[in-house]
XYZ file of C-alpha atoms in Angstrom:
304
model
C 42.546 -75.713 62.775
C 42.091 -77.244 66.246
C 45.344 -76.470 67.914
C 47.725 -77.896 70.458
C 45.969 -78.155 74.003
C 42.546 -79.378 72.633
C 42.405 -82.707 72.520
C 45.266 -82.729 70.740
C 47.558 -85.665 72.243
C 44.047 -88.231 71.909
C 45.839 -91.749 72.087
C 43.918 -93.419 74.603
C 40.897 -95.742 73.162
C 37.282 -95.754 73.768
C 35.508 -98.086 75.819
C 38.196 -99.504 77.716
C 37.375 -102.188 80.556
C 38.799 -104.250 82.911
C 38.569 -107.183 81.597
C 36.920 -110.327 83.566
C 37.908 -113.804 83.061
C 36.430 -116.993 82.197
C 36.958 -120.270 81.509
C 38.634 -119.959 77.852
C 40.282 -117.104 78.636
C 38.912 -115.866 74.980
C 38.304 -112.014 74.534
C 34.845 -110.753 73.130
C 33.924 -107.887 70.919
C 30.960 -106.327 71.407
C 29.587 -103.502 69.504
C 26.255 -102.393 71.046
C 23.685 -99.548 69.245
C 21.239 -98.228 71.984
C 18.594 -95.612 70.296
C 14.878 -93.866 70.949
C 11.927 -95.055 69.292
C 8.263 -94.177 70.477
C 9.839 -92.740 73.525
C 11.957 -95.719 74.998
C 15.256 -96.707 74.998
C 16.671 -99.618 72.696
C 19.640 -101.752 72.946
C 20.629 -104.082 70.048
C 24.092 -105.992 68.898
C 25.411 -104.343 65.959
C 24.783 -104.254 63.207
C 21.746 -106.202 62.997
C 20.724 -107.703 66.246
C 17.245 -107.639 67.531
C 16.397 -104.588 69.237
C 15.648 -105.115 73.316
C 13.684 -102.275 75.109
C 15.295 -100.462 77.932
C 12.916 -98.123 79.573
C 11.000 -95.111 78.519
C 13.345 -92.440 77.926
C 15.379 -90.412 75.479
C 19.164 -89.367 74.299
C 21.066 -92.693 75.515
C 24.375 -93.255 76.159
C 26.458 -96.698 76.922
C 28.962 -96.989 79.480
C 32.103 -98.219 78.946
C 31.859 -101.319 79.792
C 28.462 -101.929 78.905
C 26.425 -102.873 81.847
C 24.637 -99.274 82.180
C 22.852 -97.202 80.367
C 22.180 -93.375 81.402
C 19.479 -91.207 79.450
C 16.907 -88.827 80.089
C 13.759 -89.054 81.284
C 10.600 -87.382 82.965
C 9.799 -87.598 86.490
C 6.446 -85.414 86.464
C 7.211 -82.398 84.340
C 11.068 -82.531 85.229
C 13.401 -84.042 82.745
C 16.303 -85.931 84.965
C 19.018 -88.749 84.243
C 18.213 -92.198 84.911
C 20.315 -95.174 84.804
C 19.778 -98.500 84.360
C 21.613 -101.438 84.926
C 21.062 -104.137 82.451
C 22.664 -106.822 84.358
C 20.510 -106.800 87.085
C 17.408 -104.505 85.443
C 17.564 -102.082 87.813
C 16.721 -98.315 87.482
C 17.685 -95.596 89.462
C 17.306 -91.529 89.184
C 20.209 -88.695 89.827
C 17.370 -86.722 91.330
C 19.937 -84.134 93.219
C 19.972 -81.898 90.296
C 17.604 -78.812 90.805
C 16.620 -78.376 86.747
C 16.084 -80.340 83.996
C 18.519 -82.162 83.037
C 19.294 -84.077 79.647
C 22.028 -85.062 77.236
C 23.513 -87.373 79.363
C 27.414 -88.827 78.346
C 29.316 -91.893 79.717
C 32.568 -91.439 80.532
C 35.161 -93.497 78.331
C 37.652 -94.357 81.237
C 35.287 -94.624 84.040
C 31.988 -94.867 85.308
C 31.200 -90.789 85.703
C 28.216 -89.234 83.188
C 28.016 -85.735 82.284
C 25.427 -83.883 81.182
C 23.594 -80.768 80.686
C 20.937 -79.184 83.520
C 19.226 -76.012 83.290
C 19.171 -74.215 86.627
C 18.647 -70.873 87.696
C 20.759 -68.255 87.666
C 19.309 -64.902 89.196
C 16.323 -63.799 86.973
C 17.354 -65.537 83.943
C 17.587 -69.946 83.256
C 21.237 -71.231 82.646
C 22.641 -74.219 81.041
C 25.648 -75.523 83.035
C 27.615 -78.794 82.452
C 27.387 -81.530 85.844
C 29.878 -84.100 85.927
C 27.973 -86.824 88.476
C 29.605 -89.921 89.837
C 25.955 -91.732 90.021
C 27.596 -94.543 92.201
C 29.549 -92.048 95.339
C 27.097 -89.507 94.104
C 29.516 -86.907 94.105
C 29.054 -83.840 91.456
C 30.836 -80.769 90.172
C 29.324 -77.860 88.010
C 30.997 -76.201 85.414
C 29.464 -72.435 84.605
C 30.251 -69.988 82.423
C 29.577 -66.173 83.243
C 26.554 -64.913 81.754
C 26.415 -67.761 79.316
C 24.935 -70.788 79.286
C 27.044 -74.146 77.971
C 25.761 -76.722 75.185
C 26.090 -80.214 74.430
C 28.969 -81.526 76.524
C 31.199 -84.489 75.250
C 34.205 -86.116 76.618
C 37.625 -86.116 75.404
C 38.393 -89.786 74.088
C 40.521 -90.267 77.127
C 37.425 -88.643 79.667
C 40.506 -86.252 81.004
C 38.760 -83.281 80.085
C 34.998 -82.073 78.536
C 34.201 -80.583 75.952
C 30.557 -77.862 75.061
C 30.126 -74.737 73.183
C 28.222 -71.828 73.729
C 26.984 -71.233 69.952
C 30.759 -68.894 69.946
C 33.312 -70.722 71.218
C 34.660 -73.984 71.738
C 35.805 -74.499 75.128
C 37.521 -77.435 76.714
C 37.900 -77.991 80.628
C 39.228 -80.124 82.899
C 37.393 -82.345 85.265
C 37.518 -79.575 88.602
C 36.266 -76.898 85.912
C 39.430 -75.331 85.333
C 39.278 -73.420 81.575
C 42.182 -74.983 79.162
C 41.284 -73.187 76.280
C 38.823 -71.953 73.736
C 38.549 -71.692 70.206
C 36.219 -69.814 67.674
C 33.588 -72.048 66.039
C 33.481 -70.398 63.585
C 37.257 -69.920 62.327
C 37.418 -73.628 63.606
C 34.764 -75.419 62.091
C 33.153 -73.106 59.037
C 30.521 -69.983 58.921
C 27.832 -72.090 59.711
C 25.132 -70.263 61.679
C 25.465 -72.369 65.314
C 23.020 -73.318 67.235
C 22.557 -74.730 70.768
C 21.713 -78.298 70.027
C 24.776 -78.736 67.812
C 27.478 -81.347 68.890
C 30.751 -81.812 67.946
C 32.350 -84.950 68.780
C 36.224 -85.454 68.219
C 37.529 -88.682 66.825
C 40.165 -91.498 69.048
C 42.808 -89.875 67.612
C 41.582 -86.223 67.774
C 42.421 -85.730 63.977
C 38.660 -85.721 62.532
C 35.177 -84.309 64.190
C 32.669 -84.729 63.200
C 29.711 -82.463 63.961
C 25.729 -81.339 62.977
C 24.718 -77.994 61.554
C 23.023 -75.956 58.827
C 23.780 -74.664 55.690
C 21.572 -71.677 54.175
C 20.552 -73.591 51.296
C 20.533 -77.339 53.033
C 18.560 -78.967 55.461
C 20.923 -79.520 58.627
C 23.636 -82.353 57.540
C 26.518 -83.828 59.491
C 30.315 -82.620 58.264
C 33.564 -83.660 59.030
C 36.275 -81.575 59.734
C 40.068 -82.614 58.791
C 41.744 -80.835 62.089
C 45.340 -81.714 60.154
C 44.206 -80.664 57.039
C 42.032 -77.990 58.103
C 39.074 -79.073 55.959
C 35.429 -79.473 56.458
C 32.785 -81.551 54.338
C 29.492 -82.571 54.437
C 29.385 -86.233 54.951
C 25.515 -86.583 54.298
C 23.874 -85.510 51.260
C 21.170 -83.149 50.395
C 18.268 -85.277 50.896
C 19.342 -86.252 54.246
C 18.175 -83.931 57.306
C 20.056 -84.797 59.681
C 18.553 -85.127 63.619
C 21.348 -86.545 65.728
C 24.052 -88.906 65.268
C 27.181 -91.162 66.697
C 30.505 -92.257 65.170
C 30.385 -95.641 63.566
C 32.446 -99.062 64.201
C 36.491 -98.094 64.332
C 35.198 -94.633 63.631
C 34.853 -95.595 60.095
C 31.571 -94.689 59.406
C 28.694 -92.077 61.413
C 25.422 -93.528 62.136
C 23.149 -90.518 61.786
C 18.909 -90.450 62.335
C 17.824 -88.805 59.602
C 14.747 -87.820 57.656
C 14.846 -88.508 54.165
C 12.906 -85.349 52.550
C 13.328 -87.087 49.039
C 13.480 -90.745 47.654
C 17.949 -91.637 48.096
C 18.995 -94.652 46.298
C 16.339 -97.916 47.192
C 15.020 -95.609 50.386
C 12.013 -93.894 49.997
C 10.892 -90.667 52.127
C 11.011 -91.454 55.874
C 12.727 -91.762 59.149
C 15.666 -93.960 59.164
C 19.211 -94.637 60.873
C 21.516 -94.303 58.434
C 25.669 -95.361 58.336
C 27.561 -93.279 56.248
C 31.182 -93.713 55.364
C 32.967 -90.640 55.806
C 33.143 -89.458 52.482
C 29.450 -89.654 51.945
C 28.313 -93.380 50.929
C 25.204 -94.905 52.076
C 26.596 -98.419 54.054
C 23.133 -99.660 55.186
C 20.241 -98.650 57.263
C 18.756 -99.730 60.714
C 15.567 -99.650 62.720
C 13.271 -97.262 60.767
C 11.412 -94.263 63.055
C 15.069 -94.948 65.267
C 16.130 -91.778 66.962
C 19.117 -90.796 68.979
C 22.097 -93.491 68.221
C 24.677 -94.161 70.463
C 27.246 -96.645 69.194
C 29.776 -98.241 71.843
C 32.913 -100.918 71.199
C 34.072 -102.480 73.668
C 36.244 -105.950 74.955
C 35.136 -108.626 77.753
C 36.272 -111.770 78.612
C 32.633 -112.822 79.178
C 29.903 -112.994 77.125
C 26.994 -110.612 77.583
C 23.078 -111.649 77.842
């Protein structure tokens, strides 16, 4: 059971802004889906809005209010995170990171990204966690001893981060300072953990949700129930599961899957797929889609 200390107190929403004002006054809901396909980034209204493309890239992520979008990308052989701004279409590199860097997560209270970079460490190749404020391009590390760090996420209030190293779950705050760890496996199930696996708390911190591998399954998305202290697979057995994001009011997971048999009216094939959290097919979007990020968020201005 995830216990008091991690993430525990979650009240704060996602995707808060400051809101700007216009002439009605009226406030706007936007729910954006940005994804990979062929390489390059996506951005489309949800849930069925016509897909615009970005910029070649990979694993995006929306900021908070919506005007950027941070993802990774090669420069020569060297992954690194770009940025763009899509109110002015304007792209920009963090290109003071030594490694390759990927995996790259908005903030949900301001505009700082984490993400993952693999730097070296003596002999060996280390994956550390950077927290990078692209705009006073200021940067912290966080490192574990002898261990590298997966798949960072923020807390829903971006007070502290989240990553695993295939062991433990560890949560720090924003100077690096350890607040605690739990085991993944006593926490989550005896699943056999691997590095690309994320786990990605709910608003409330009550439900995760999370991608990993049964011995008998291809890998699937579960849910845990931190209150109840129950996990279940959300998608089913034909479904193998490649990445995913929590759905509108964190209803729902959006999940890019490959369908190794026919499920319901789909045949086999690569697909974004929304699930409800106890395991029913909603709908699917943009086919060969990779990589979802869904964001929610309020303006007082409509966007282009």
């Amino acid at each position: 059971m995830i216990k008091a200390g991690l993430l525990a107190a979650m009240i704060l929403p996602l995707f808060l802004i400051q809101a700007c004002s216009n002439s009605s006054g009226e406030k706007i809901r936007h729910d954006l889906l940005a994804f990979t396909s062929g390489n390059h980034i996506y951005v489309s209204t949800w849930p069925d809005g016509t897909p615009y493309q970005v910029a070649p890239g990979n694993e995006p992520s929306i900021s908070r209010n919506g005007r950027y979008i941070a993802y990774s990308s090669k420069i020569g052989n060297k992954r690194r995170i770009a940025i763009t701004d899509l109110r002015l279409n304007k792209q920009w590199f963090l290109e003071d990171i030594h490694g390759a860097s990927f995996r790259p997560q908005w903030s949900p209270s301001q505009n700082v990204v984490l993400f993952n970079a693999l730097v070296q460490a003596g002999p060996n190749s280390q994956r550390v966690v950077v927290i990078h404020d692209p705009f006073r391009k200021k940067k912290r590390a966080i490192t574990l001893k002898q261990s590298s760090i997966y798949s960072p996420v923020w807390s829903p209030d971006g007070q502290s981060i989240i990553a695993h190293d295939t062991r433990q779950l560890y949560e720090w705050d924003q100077k690096g300072r350890l607040i605690q760890s739990l085991p993944l496996k006593e926490t989550f199930g005896d699943f056999s953990f691997s590095a690309s696996d994320v786990f990605e708390p709910s608003e409330s911190g009550k439900h995760w949700i999370f991608k990993s591998q049964d011995e008998d399954q291809p890998a699937g998305i579960y849910l845990l129930d931190s209150q109840k202290n129950i996990t279940q697979r959300i998608t089913p057995a034909e479904v193998e599961a490649h990445s995913f994001s929590w759905g509108p009011n964190e209803q729902s997971v959006i999940v890019a899957a490959t369908l190794t048999s026919p499920l319901d009216t789909l045949g086999k094939g690569d697909y974004l797929i929304e699930f409800s959290l106890d395991g029913k097919l909603l709908g699917t979007h943009h086919p060969d889609a990779s990589n979802p990020a869904f964001s929610s968020f309020i303006t007082m201005a409509k966007l282009r």
